[in-house]
PDB file of C-alpha atoms in Angstrom:
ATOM      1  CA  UNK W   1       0.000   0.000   0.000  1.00  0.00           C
ATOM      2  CA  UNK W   2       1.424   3.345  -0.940  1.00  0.00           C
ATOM      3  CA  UNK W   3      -1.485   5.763  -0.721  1.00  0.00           C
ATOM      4  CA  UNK W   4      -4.685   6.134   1.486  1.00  0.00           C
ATOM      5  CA  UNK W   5      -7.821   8.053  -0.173  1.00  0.00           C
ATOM      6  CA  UNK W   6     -10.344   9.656   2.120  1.00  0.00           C
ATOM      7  CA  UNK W   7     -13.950  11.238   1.815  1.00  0.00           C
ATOM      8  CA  UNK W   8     -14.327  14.607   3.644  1.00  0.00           C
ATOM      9  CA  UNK W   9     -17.773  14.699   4.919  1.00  0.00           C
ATOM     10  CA  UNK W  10     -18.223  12.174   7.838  1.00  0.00           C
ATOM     11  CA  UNK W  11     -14.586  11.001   7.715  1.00  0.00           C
ATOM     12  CA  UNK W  12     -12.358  13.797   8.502  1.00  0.00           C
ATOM     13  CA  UNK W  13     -14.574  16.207   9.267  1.00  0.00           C
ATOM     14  CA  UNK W  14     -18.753  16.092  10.702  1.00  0.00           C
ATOM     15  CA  UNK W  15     -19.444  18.749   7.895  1.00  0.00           C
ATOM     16  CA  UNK W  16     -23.140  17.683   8.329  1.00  0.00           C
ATOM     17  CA  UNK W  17     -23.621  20.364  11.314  1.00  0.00           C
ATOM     18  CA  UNK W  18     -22.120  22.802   9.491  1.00  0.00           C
ATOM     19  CA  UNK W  19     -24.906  21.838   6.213  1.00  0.00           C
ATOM     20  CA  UNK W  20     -27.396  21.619   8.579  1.00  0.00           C
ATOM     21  CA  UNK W  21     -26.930  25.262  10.280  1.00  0.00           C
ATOM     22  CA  UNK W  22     -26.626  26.685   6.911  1.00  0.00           C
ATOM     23  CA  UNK W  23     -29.989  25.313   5.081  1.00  0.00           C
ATOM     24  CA  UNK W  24     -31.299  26.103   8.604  1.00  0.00           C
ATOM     25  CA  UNK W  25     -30.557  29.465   8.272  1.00  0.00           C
ATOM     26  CA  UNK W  26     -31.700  29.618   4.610  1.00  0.00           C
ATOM     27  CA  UNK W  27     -34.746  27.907   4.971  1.00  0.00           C
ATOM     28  CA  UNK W  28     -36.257  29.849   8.332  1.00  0.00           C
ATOM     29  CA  UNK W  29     -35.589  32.516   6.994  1.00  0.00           C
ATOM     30  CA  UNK W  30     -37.657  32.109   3.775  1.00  0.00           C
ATOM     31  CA  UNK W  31     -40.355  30.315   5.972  1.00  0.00           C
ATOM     32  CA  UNK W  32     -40.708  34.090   8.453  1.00  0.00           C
ATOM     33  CA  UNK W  33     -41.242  35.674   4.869  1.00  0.00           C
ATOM     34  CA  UNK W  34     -43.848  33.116   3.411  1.00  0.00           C
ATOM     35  CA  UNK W  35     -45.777  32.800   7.253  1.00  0.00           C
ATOM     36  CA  UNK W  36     -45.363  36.930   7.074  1.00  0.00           C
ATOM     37  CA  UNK W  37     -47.468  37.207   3.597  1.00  0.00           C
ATOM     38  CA  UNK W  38     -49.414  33.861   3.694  1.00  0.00           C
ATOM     39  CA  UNK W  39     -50.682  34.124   7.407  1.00  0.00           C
ATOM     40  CA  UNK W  40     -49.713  30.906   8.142  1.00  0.00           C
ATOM     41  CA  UNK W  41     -47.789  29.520  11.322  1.00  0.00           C
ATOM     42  CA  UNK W  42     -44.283  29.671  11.082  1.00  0.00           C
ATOM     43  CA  UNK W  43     -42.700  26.116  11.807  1.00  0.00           C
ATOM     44  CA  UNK W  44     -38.803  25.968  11.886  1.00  0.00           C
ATOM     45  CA  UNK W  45     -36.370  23.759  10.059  1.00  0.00           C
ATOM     46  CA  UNK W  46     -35.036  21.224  12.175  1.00  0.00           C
ATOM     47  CA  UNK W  47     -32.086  18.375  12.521  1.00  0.00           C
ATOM     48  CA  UNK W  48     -35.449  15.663  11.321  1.00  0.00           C
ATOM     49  CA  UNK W  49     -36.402  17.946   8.018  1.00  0.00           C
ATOM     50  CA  UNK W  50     -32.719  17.746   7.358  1.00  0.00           C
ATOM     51  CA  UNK W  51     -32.141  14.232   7.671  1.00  0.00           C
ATOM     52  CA  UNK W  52     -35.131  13.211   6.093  1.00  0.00           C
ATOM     53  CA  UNK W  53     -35.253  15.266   3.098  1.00  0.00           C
ATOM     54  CA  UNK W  54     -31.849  16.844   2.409  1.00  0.00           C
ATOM     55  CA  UNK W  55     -29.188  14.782   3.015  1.00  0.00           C
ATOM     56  CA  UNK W  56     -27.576  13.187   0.686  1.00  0.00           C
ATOM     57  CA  UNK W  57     -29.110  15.035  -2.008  1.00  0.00           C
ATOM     58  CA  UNK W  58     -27.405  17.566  -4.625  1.00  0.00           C
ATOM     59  CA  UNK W  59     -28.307  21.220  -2.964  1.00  0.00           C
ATOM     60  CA  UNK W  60     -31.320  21.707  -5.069  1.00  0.00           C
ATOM     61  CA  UNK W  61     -32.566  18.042  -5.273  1.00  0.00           C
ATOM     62  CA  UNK W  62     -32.419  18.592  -0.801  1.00  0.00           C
ATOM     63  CA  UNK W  63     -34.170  22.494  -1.633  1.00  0.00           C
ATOM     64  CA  UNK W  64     -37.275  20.851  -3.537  1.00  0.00           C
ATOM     65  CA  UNK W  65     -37.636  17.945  -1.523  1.00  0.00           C
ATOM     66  CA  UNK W  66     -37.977  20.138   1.859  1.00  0.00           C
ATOM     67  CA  UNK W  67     -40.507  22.346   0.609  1.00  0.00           C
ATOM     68  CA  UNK W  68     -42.883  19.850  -0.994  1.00  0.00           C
ATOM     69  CA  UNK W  69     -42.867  18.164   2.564  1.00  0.00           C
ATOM     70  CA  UNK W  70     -44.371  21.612   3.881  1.00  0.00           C
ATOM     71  CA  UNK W  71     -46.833  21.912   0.411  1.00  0.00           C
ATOM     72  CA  UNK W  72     -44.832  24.810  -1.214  1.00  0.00           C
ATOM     73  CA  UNK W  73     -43.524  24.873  -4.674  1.00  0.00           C
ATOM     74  CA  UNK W  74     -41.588  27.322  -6.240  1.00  0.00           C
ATOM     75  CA  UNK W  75     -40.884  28.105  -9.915  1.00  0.00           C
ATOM     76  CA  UNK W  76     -37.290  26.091 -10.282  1.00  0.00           C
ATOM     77  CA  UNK W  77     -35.264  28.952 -11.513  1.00  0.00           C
ATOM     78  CA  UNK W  78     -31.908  28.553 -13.491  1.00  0.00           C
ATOM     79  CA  UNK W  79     -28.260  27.108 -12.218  1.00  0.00           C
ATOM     80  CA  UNK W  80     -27.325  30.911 -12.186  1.00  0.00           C
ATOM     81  CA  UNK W  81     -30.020  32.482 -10.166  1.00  0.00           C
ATOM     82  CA  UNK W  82     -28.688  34.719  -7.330  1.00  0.00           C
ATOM     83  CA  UNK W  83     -29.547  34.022  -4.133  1.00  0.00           C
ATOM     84  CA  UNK W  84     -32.177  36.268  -3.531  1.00  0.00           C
ATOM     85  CA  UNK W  85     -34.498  35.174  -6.065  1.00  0.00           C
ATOM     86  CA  UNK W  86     -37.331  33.348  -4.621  1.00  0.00           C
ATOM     87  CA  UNK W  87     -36.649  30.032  -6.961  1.00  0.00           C
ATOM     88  CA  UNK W  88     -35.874  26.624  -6.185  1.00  0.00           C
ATOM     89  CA  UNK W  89     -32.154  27.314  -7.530  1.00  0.00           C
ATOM     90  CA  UNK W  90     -31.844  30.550  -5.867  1.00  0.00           C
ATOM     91  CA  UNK W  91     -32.427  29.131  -2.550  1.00  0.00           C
ATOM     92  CA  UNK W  92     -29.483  26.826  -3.431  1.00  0.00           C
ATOM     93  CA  UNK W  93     -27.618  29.304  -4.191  1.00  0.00           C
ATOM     94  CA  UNK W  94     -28.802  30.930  -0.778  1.00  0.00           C
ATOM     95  CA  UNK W  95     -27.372  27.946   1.083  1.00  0.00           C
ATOM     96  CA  UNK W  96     -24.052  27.825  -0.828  1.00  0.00           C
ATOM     97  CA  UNK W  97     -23.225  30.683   0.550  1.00  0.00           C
ATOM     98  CA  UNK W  98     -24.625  30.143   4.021  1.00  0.00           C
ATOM     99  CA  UNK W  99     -22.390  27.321   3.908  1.00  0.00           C
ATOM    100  CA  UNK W 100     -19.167  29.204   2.431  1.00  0.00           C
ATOM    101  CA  UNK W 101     -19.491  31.405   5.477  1.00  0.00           C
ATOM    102  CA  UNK W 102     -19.639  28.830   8.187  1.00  0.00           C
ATOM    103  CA  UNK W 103     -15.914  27.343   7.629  1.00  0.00           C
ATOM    104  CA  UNK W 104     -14.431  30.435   8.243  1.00  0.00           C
ATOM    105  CA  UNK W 105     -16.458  31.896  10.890  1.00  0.00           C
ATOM    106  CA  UNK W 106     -16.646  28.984  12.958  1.00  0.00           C
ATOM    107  CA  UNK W 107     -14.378  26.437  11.656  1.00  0.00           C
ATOM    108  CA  UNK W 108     -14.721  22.933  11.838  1.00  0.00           C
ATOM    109  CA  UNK W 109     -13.457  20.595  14.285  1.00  0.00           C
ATOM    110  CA  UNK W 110     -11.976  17.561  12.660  1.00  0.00           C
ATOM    111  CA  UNK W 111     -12.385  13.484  13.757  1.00  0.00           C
ATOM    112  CA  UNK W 112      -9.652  13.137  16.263  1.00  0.00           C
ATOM    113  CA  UNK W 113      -9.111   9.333  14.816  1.00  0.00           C
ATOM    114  CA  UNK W 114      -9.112  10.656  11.379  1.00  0.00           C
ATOM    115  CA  UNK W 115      -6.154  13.095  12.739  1.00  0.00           C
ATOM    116  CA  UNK W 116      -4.500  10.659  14.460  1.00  0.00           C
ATOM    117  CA  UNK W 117      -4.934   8.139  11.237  1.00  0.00           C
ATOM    118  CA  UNK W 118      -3.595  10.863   8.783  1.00  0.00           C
ATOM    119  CA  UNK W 119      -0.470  11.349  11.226  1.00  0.00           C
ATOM    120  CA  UNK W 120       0.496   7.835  11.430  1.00  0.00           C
ATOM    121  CA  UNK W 121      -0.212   7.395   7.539  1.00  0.00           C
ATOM    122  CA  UNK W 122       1.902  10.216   6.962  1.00  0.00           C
ATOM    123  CA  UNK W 123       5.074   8.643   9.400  1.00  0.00           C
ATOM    124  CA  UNK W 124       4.785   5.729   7.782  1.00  0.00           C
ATOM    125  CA  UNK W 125       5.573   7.387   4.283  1.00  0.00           C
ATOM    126  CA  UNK W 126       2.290   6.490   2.611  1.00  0.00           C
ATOM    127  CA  UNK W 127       0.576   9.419   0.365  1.00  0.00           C
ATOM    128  CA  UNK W 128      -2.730  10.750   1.563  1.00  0.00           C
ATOM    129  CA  UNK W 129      -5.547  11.887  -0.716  1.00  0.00           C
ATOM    130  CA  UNK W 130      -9.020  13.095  -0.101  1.00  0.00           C
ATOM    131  CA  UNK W 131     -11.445  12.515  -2.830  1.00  0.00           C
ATOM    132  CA  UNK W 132     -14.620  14.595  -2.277  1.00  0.00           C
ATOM    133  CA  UNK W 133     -17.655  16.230  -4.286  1.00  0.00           C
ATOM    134  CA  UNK W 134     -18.038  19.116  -2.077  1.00  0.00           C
ATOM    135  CA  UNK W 135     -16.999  22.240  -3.501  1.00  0.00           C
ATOM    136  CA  UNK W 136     -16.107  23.397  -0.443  1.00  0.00           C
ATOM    137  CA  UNK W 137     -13.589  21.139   0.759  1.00  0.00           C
ATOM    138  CA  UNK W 138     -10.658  23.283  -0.255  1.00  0.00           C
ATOM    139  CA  UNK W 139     -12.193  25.761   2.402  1.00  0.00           C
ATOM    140  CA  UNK W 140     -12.678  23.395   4.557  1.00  0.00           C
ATOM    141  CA  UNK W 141      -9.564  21.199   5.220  1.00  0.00           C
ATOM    142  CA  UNK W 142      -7.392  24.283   6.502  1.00  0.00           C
ATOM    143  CA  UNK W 143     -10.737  25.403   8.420  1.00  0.00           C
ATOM    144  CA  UNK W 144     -10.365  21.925  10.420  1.00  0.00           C
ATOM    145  CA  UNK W 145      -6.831  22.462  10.746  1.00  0.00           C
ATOM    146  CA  UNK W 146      -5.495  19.241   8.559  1.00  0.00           C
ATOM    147  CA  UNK W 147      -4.383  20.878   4.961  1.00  0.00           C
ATOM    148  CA  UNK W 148      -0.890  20.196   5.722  1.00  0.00           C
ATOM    149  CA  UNK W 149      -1.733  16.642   6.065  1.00  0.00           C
ATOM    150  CA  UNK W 150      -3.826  15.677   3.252  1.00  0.00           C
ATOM    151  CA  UNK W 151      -3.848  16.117  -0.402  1.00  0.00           C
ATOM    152  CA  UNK W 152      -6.979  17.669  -2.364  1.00  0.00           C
ATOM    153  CA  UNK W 153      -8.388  15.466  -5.454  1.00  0.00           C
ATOM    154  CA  UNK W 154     -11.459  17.157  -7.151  1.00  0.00           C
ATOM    155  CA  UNK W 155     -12.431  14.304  -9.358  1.00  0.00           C
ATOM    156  CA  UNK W 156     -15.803  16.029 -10.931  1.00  0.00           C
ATOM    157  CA  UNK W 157     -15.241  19.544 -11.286  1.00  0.00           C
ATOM    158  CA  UNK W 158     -18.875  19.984 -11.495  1.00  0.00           C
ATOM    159  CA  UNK W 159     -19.118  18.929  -8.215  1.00  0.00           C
ATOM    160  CA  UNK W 160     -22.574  20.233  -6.577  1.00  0.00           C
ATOM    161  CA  UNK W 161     -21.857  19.259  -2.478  1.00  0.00           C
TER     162      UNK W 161
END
C-alpha cells in the first residue's frame, strides 16, 4: 500500500452540522417571509427535516424535496439564479453561501481518529488523498486544521456538495 484516499464529509470532518446550520438558516428565513405574507404559522427547520429530506441530495434536489414536505412549490429557476431570487435554484444558491461562510467563521473541528490516522499514515511514508464532491472542501480542510496533512483530489469539477 502506498497511498490512502479519504472522503471529507463524515470522515475527517462532521461537515453535516455545518450543512445543517446553513440550510437552517436559509430555509427559516424564507419560511418568516412566506408565514409573514401567507398568514400561516411559522414552523422551523429542524435536525429531522434535514435528515429526512436533504441529506444526501445535490443542494437543489435537498431544496425541492424540503418544501414539498411543507406543500410549497416554487418556480425552479436557473443554475445561475442569485440568491435572492425566490426560486428553487436561488435558494441553493442561498445555502451555498450560508455554507461558504460557516468554515471560516466557525471552523470545523476535525475526527480526532481521522487526525490521528492521517499522522500515522503520513510517518509511515504512505501518500494521503481526499477525494470529495463538495466544492467546499478546499475551504474546509485548513478550516479543520489538517491541509498540511492531506492532499486535495477534485475528481468532478462539477461537483454540486
Amino acid at each position: 500500500m502506498r497511498v490512502c484516499l479519504f472522503d471529507l464529509d463524515g470522515v475527517l470532518a462532521p461537515t453535516a452540522a455545518v450543512h445543517v446550520a446553513a440550510w437552517k438558516e436559509v430555509f427559516d428565513e424564507f419560511l418568516r417571509r412566506r408565514a409573514g405574507r401567507t398568514g400561516d404559522g411559522f414552523r422551523p427547520f429542524d435536525v429531522a427535516d434535514y435528515d429526512e429530506y436533504v441529506d444526501g441530495r445535490p443542494r437543489a434536489g435537498g431544496a425541492r424535496s424540503f418544501l414539498a414536505s411543507r406543500h410549497i412549490t416554487l418556480p425552479e429557476g436557473r443554475p445561475d439564479d442569485p440568491p435572492d431570487k425566490e426560486t428553487v435554484q436561488g435558494l441553493s444558491a442561498r445555502k451555498d453561501e450560508a455554507f461558504a461562510r460557516r468554515p471560516h467563521r466557525d471552523g470545523v473541528k476535525p475526527l480526532e481518529g481521522s487526525v490521528r490516522y492521517l499522522r500515522a499514515a503520513r510517518d509511515a511514508g504512505l501518500r494521503r488523498a481526499v477525494v470529495s464532491s463538495s466544492r467546499h472542501c478546499a475551504e474546509i480542510l485548513p478550516a479543520a486544521g489538517i491541509a498540511d496533512l492531506i492532499e486535495l483530489v477534485r475528481p468532478d469539477p462539477e461537483a454540486r456538495s
